[in-house]
Amino acid sequence: MEEVKKIRTACRSCHGGCGVIAHVKDGKVIKVEGDPNSPISHGTLCSKGLSITQLAYHPDRILYPMKKTDKGWERITWDEALNTIVEKFKKVIAEYGPESIVVGQGTGRDYESHLYRFANLLGTPNVLTAGHMCYVSRVGSTLITCGTLPIADYEGGPKCIVMWACNPQWNNPDEYKGENFWRAYKKGAKLICIDPRKGFIANKADLWLQIRPGTDAALSLGFHHVIIEEELYDREFVEKYINGWDAFKERVIKEYPLERVQEITWVDKDLIRKAARMYATTKPACIHWGVPTEQTINCVNYTRATTGLMAITGNLDAPGGNALFVNPPTRTVAEFSRHRDLSPEQQKKRLGGDQFKLGARVALINPKKAWDAILTGKPYPLKAGILCGSNPVVTRANAKEAYEALKKLEFLTVIDFFMTPTAELADIFLPSGTWLEQNHVADNWKRHGFVLARQKCVQIGECWQDHKIFMELGKRMGQQWWDTVEDALDYLLEPSGLTWEQFKEKGYLQGEMVYYKYKQRGFSTPTKKVELYSTVLEKWGYDPLPKYVEIPESPVSKPDLLKDYPYILNAGLRTPTFFHSANRNIPSLREIRPDPIVEIHPETAKKHNIKDGKWAYIASPRGRIKQRVKLNDNIDPRVVVAEHGWWYPEVKDPGHGWNVSNINILTDNAYETLDPAMGSTNLRVCLCNISPCEE
Ligand SMILES: Nc1nc2c(c(=O)[nH]1)N[C@H]1C(S)=C(S)[C@@H](COP(=O)(O)OP(=O)(O)OC[C@H]3O[C@@H](n4cnc5c(=O)[nH]c(N)nc54)[C@H](O)[C@@H]3O)O[C@H]1N2
Ligand SMILES: Nc1nc2c(c(=O)[nH]1)N[C@H]1C(S)=C(S)[C@@H](COP(=O)(O)OP(=O)(O)OC[C@H]3O[C@@H](n4cnc5c(=O)[nH]c(N)nc54)[C@H](O)[C@@H]3O)O[C@H]1N2
Ligand code: SF4
Ligand SMILES: [Mo]
């Protein structure tokens, strides 16, 4: 029997980053605990991180490469699996060109550097991620507005926090943990919460703005209206550093008077005024925005308008405001992945590239473009695909179409831990290693100024970490990679002067903390200013100024639908224990939330004779599903709030109940509902009805 070894590493059961000490005995992780020395999490871990051993040693986990045969799934060797993929990819490239291969992932998982490098060296511009409506869409919109993504600077001591469509206590999204927010809040910061649902943060807030889902861009412009009208902006900043101030001001004053903003957003105009004043006059103030602001036709409009709020109040790159953090000196994802090696000729072939020009600028495609290319062969057919860590059948809008498309794809490889409904559609399954089974420079994709050492603790079955899978597949395709995963990490770390072995010992690196960088060199935009009037959007033929466009399927835009679908469906509330479609098979987590929950206002429930705790049907023009009802009077009676990500791993047929409670059966992906510049999908708002379910 071995002594217990304690290995310091970093969790990745969500967007990741919490410091972990893994206890390893006889080649098995027997326990994980929070690392008190972590600069990110200071010893805390959530239920998902703590249950990693249940996931890693789960009896249903697939531990070997598999191929689908007439008799079902069969175990094969890595050699056979990789050679099968290479043979197929080479055939597709010879017949149709590399653009007919789609390479995809889901949410950001620390392997985008390797996945994109594989795609770029393959020559395909068709990388399908969640980025069109999550995070990268924020990065792209701020890139053209102020040069990079502004992050709430909690460590800098904000005196006012605007929590805008975000719930960090449950989600720990992207750069931040709920813990950072909480420490800043406890120091006495004022709190404004903008959320259609009164949750934990709204309950704590000084001001809660109960917004109509999807109308955040209008509210942001309403804030501007107050700040301009009452001259609460930072005059010097505006004069020196805003591009297009006069044009922007004119639009805001003429088109967004508070009466109109109230009508659009359902938020009382006096409350809007009070909130805008509080934000603009309490210094420093930060805005922490969440993903519902991106999953809409107004993604770029909202993000640009709200970046404008940070800028004109003098809070941009200010301590305690929204900082533009400097990353530690490592190779960026763009550099590592050799974006520049994708030839202009291949870039031109990116599906939807000439339609969603900002999406193309950040190397994205919209899923609808991929489904269309598979189902209709236009503008050219997609023939083969490789999806790593994604379950689009459950997580993408108009799930029935996603399902049909992936089923029709001639050859699909899925890399995952489990046989998900998406993996069941594949020809080859490759078993991925969890964060306990990988060496990596974690968080290199984020904008919070840290990179963290994620250390391999154990080997389980024949699983490979995703990075190694792309490396080995790439080498067999004739691409230039390194001999080992660790050699590639030495290259990634080279600018820091550290090798992987040295970095592992250090545990993390932090970038230099410098505020007000624009005073020396301006902002990284064409005019060197914050472009409220975007010269880039103008050049591409879009409206250069932010505005509000009505949600495509709403009581305002589709009044005729209201007779059959009278409610606004707000689809995708996260819950602390699940991560999108994952974790339904983890006993300790499923026990906490055994069923999918739809929240309905008691008045609404009464109208339809729907009882608390019973199942109800939810239907939209695209289909019908069922979830279990929870009455909640902290939402508007006109709004229904439902969870996303549901399938039933315990159902053993290959569909695993993907269409029973999956909210994305109801959401839409039609082109007219997408953000015109980014291609963001409108996942959060459509019209629905509800009825009791007798089954
Ligand atoms: N209606 C609605 N739909 C939504 C949303 C919403 O709010 N509303 N949110 C959207 C958002 S923001 C996002 S980001 C997407 C997420 O969409 P996805 O990323 O597709 O969803 P997940 O369920 O997180 O991931 C799918 C699979 O990844 C596997 N996995 C986890 N970690 C790893 C790993 O390290 N390697 C590999 N190979 N596999 C791994 C899991 O086992 C799981 O089966 O969903 C979107 N869908
Ligand atoms: N436990 C857990 N954590 C996660 C995830 C998960 O699935 N589970 N997913 C991860 C991913 S990929 C992401 S992108 C992040 C997202 O994390 P967040 O950005 O926090 O997103 P949500 O929880 O979807 O929504 C945050 C809040 O916005 C409110 N909201 C809904 N619609 C609107 C709207 O139209 N306007 C406004 N103003 N508010 C609205 C919701 O009621 C909710 O309180 O979480 C990450 N963390
Ligand atoms: S918040 Fe995310 S990184 Fe932290 S323990 Fe939970 S799952 Fe892991
Ligand atoms: Mo996301």
Tab-separated table of N, CA and C in Angstrom, residues 466-547:
chain	number	residue	atom	x	y	z
A	466	ASP	N	-7.682	15.617	-24.041
A	466	ASP	CA	-8.089	16.113	-25.363
A	466	ASP	C	-6.899	16.643	-26.160
A	467	HIS	N	-5.984	17.331	-25.466
A	467	HIS	CA	-4.822	17.923	-26.136
A	467	HIS	C	-4.030	16.855	-26.887
A	468	LYS	N	-3.859	15.717	-26.217
A	468	LYS	CA	-3.086	14.634	-26.836
A	468	LYS	C	-3.832	14.052	-28.042
A	469	ILE	N	-5.156	13.997	-27.925
A	469	ILE	CA	-5.942	13.449	-29.038
A	469	ILE	C	-5.721	14.304	-30.296
A	470	PHE	N	-5.823	15.639	-30.143
A	470	PHE	CA	-5.622	16.504	-31.324
A	470	PHE	C	-4.186	16.425	-31.828
A	471	MET	N	-3.226	16.299	-30.898
A	471	MET	CA	-1.825	16.198	-31.313
A	471	MET	C	-1.590	14.941	-32.140
A	472	GLU	N	-2.067	13.813	-31.627
A	472	GLU	CA	-1.777	12.537	-32.289
A	472	GLU	C	-2.525	12.418	-33.627
A	473	LEU	N	-3.746	12.930	-33.634
A	473	LEU	CA	-4.515	12.938	-34.885
A	473	LEU	C	-3.842	13.873	-35.894
A	474	GLY	N	-3.410	15.032	-35.416
A	474	GLY	CA	-2.740	16.010	-36.275
A	474	GLY	C	-1.472	15.432	-36.897
A	475	LYS	N	-0.683	14.760	-36.069
A	475	LYS	CA	0.565	14.188	-36.598
A	475	LYS	C	0.275	13.171	-37.698
A	476	ARG	N	-0.763	12.365	-37.486
A	476	ARG	CA	-1.117	11.379	-38.522
A	476	ARG	C	-1.657	12.035	-39.790
A	477	MET	N	-2.142	13.282	-39.652
A	477	MET	CA	-2.592	14.028	-40.847
A	477	MET	C	-1.417	14.772	-41.480
A	478	GLY	N	-0.200	14.606	-40.922
A	478	GLY	CA	0.975	15.258	-41.487
A	478	GLY	C	1.210	16.665	-40.942
A	479	GLN	N	0.555	17.032	-39.834
A	479	GLN	CA	0.720	18.370	-39.259
A	479	GLN	C	1.936	18.443	-38.345
A	480	GLN	N	2.401	19.666	-38.127
A	480	GLN	CA	3.552	19.861	-37.245
A	480	GLN	C	3.102	20.030	-35.806
A	481	TRP	N	3.449	19.088	-34.945
A	481	TRP	CA	3.143	19.119	-33.511
A	481	TRP	C	4.397	18.721	-32.749
A	482	TRP	N	4.299	18.521	-31.453
A	482	TRP	CA	5.444	18.144	-30.638
A	482	TRP	C	5.346	16.660	-30.305
A	483	ASP	N	6.444	16.124	-29.765
A	483	ASP	CA	6.433	14.701	-29.423
A	483	ASP	C	5.449	14.420	-28.298
A	484	THR	N	5.501	15.248	-27.255
A	484	THR	CA	4.656	14.964	-26.088
A	484	THR	C	3.814	16.185	-25.734
A	485	VAL	N	2.782	15.948	-24.934
A	485	VAL	CA	1.929	17.025	-24.429
A	485	VAL	C	2.785	18.070	-23.706
A	486	GLU	N	3.743	17.591	-22.940
A	486	GLU	CA	4.565	18.490	-22.123
A	486	GLU	C	5.501	19.326	-22.997
A	487	ASP	N	5.968	18.766	-24.112
A	487	ASP	CA	6.788	19.561	-25.041
A	487	ASP	C	5.980	20.734	-25.581
A	488	ALA	N	4.714	20.486	-25.882
A	488	ALA	CA	3.848	21.562	-26.395
A	488	ALA	C	3.641	22.627	-25.316
A	489	LEU	N	3.577	22.198	-24.066
A	489	LEU	CA	3.392	23.161	-22.975
A	489	LEU	C	4.660	24.007	-22.784
A	490	ASP	N	5.828	23.394	-23.006
A	490	ASP	CA	7.075	24.181	-22.950
A	490	ASP	C	7.017	25.309	-23.975
A	491	TYR	N	6.507	24.990	-25.156
A	491	TYR	CA	6.378	26.008	-26.218
A	491	TYR	C	5.386	27.087	-25.810
A	492	LEU	N	4.255	26.656	-25.238
A	492	LEU	CA	3.222	27.618	-24.819
A	492	LEU	C	3.764	28.566	-23.743
A	493	LEU	N	4.617	28.018	-22.882
A	493	LEU	CA	5.136	28.803	-21.750
A	493	LEU	C	6.393	29.597	-22.090
A	494	GLU	N	6.977	29.337	-23.247
A	494	GLU	CA	8.302	29.885	-23.579
A	494	GLU	C	8.466	31.381	-23.266
A	495	PRO	N	7.501	32.256	-23.639
A	495	PRO	CA	7.696	33.686	-23.353
A	495	PRO	C	7.864	34.006	-21.866
A	496	SER	N	7.397	33.121	-20.993
A	496	SER	CA	7.508	33.377	-19.554
A	496	SER	C	8.892	32.993	-19.029
A	497	GLY	N	9.681	32.299	-19.860
A	497	GLY	CA	11.000	31.849	-19.431
A	497	GLY	C	10.950	30.582	-18.582
A	498	LEU	N	9.770	30.009	-18.442
A	498	LEU	CA	9.647	28.791	-17.626
A	498	LEU	C	9.375	27.582	-18.506
A	499	THR	N	9.849	26.418	-18.051
A	499	THR	CA	9.433	25.170	-18.686
A	499	THR	C	8.196	24.676	-17.943
A	500	TRP	N	7.540	23.671	-18.513
A	500	TRP	CA	6.372	23.091	-17.842
A	500	TRP	C	6.756	22.590	-16.444
A	501	GLU	N	7.914	21.910	-16.338
A	501	GLU	CA	8.335	21.377	-15.034
A	501	GLU	C	8.493	22.493	-14.007
A	502	GLN	N	9.076	23.624	-14.436
A	502	GLN	CA	9.263	24.751	-13.509
A	502	GLN	C	7.925	25.400	-13.160
A	503	PHE	N	7.066	25.554	-14.169
A	503	PHE	CA	5.758	26.181	-13.962
A	503	PHE	C	4.909	25.352	-12.988
A	504	LYS	N	4.978	24.038	-13.166
A	504	LYS	CA	4.235	23.109	-12.306
A	504	LYS	C	4.597	23.342	-10.835
A	505	GLU	N	5.878	23.575	-10.605
A	505	GLU	CA	6.314	23.822	-9.225
A	505	GLU	C	5.763	25.131	-8.688
A	506	LYS	N	5.746	26.156	-9.550
A	506	LYS	CA	5.245	27.469	-9.128
A	506	LYS	C	3.738	27.473	-8.884
A	507	GLY	N	3.009	26.736	-9.717
A	507	GLY	CA	1.556	26.617	-9.529
A	507	GLY	C	0.745	27.616	-10.332
A	508	TYR	N	1.175	28.851	-10.427
A	508	TYR	CA	0.459	29.824	-11.250
A	508	TYR	C	1.337	31.011	-11.589
A	509	LEU	N	0.914	31.788	-12.587
A	509	LEU	CA	1.567	33.059	-12.937
A	509	LEU	C	0.488	34.127	-13.020
A	510	GLN	N	0.836	35.329	-12.617
A	510	GLN	CA	-0.108	36.436	-12.750
A	510	GLN	C	0.521	37.521	-13.616
A	511	GLY	N	-0.285	38.104	-14.509
A	511	GLY	CA	0.204	39.190	-15.358
A	511	GLY	C	0.407	40.454	-14.532
A	512	GLU	N	1.133	41.390	-15.114
A	512	GLU	CA	1.399	42.642	-14.415
A	512	GLU	C	0.095	43.444	-14.322
A	513	MET	N	-0.182	44.048	-13.168
A	513	MET	CA	-1.440	44.784	-12.981
A	513	MET	C	-1.179	46.269	-13.226
A	514	VAL	N	-1.581	46.756	-14.404
A	514	VAL	CA	-1.399	48.177	-14.734
A	514	VAL	C	-2.757	48.742	-15.141
A	515	TYR	N	-3.185	49.830	-14.500
A	515	TYR	CA	-4.454	50.477	-14.882
A	515	TYR	C	-4.192	51.624	-15.858
A	516	TYR	N	-5.228	52.170	-16.404
A	516	TYR	CA	-5.188	53.362	-17.271
A	516	TYR	C	-4.140	53.250	-18.380
A	517	LYS	N	-4.033	52.097	-18.993
A	517	LYS	CA	-3.005	51.907	-20.022
A	517	LYS	C	-3.252	52.820	-21.225
A	518	TYR	N	-4.542	53.193	-21.406
A	518	TYR	CA	-4.885	54.025	-22.575
A	518	TYR	C	-4.227	55.405	-22.514
A	519	LYS	N	-3.882	55.854	-21.311
A	519	LYS	CA	-3.269	57.180	-21.208
A	519	LYS	C	-1.911	57.220	-21.918
A	520	GLN	N	-1.249	56.050	-21.986
A	520	GLN	CA	0.026	55.982	-22.707
A	520	GLN	C	-0.179	55.693	-24.188
A	521	ARG	N	-1.072	54.703	-24.462
A	521	ARG	CA	-1.091	54.230	-25.855
A	521	ARG	C	-2.472	54.205	-26.508
A	522	GLY	N	-3.457	54.800	-25.869
A	522	GLY	CA	-4.803	54.768	-26.430
A	522	GLY	C	-5.394	53.368	-26.333
A	523	PHE	N	-6.544	53.151	-26.945
A	523	PHE	CA	-7.183	51.832	-26.957
A	523	PHE	C	-6.801	51.108	-28.257
A	524	SER	N	-6.831	49.768	-28.223
A	524	SER	CA	-6.433	49.010	-29.428
A	524	SER	C	-7.578	48.928	-30.423
A	525	THR	N	-7.996	50.059	-30.944
A	525	THR	CA	-9.024	50.115	-31.998
A	525	THR	C	-8.449	50.960	-33.129
A	526	PRO	N	-9.092	50.961	-34.301
A	526	PRO	CA	-8.534	51.742	-35.417
A	526	PRO	C	-8.333	53.217	-35.077
A	527	THR	N	-9.215	53.830	-34.292
A	527	THR	CA	-9.072	55.257	-33.970
A	527	THR	C	-8.305	55.486	-32.664
A	528	LYS	N	-7.903	54.374	-31.996
A	528	LYS	CA	-7.227	54.427	-30.685
A	528	LYS	C	-8.158	54.930	-29.580
A	529	LYS	N	-9.444	55.070	-29.918
A	529	LYS	CA	-10.431	55.533	-28.933
A	529	LYS	C	-11.455	54.424	-28.677
A	530	VAL	N	-12.305	54.627	-27.678
A	530	VAL	CA	-13.437	53.725	-27.487
A	530	VAL	C	-14.437	54.054	-28.594
A	531	GLU	N	-14.689	53.071	-29.456
A	531	GLU	CA	-15.487	53.352	-30.651
A	531	GLU	C	-16.976	53.124	-30.393
A	532	LEU	N	-17.623	54.117	-29.778
A	532	LEU	CA	-19.085	54.034	-29.666
A	532	LEU	C	-19.674	54.087	-31.067
A	533	TYR	N	-19.010	54.830	-31.939
A	533	TYR	CA	-19.292	54.787	-33.369
A	533	TYR	C	-18.217	53.872	-33.956
A	534	SER	N	-18.628	52.677	-34.389
A	534	SER	CA	-17.631	51.685	-34.789
A	534	SER	C	-17.212	51.849	-36.253
A	535	THR	N	-15.948	52.163	-36.457
A	535	THR	CA	-15.460	52.282	-37.831
A	535	THR	C	-15.410	50.909	-38.506
A	536	VAL	N	-15.252	49.869	-37.682
A	536	VAL	CA	-15.176	48.511	-38.232
A	536	VAL	C	-16.553	48.065	-38.737
A	537	LEU	N	-17.581	48.254	-37.898
A	537	LEU	CA	-18.935	47.857	-38.327
A	537	LEU	C	-19.366	48.670	-39.546
A	538	GLU	N	-18.994	49.944	-39.545
A	538	GLU	CA	-19.350	50.803	-40.675
A	538	GLU	C	-18.747	50.264	-41.971
A	539	LYS	N	-17.455	49.898	-41.875
A	539	LYS	CA	-16.759	49.375	-43.057
A	539	LYS	C	-17.447	48.105	-43.586
A	540	TRP	N	-17.967	47.309	-42.641
A	540	TRP	CA	-18.614	46.049	-43.053
A	540	TRP	C	-20.070	46.245	-43.475
A	541	GLY	N	-20.581	47.450	-43.353
A	541	GLY	CA	-21.954	47.707	-43.800
A	541	GLY	C	-23.028	47.535	-42.728
A	542	TYR	N	-22.627	47.453	-41.447
A	542	TYR	CA	-23.621	47.394	-40.363
A	542	TYR	C	-23.810	48.792	-39.781
A	543	ASP	N	-24.876	48.939	-38.984
A	543	ASP	CA	-25.091	50.183	-38.255
A	543	ASP	C	-23.896	50.411	-37.309
A	544	PRO	N	-23.208	51.534	-37.450
A	544	PRO	CA	-22.029	51.753	-36.597
A	544	PRO	C	-22.373	52.122	-35.153
A	545	LEU	N	-23.640	52.456	-34.873
A	545	LEU	CA	-24.029	52.851	-33.510
A	545	LEU	C	-24.892	51.770	-32.871
A	546	PRO	N	-24.776	51.569	-31.535
A	546	PRO	CA	-25.633	50.589	-30.866
A	546	PRO	C	-27.102	51.005	-30.869
A	547	LYS	N	-27.967	50.015	-30.898
A	547	LYS	CA	-29.417	50.275	-30.868
A	547	LYS	C	-30.117	49.062	-30.271
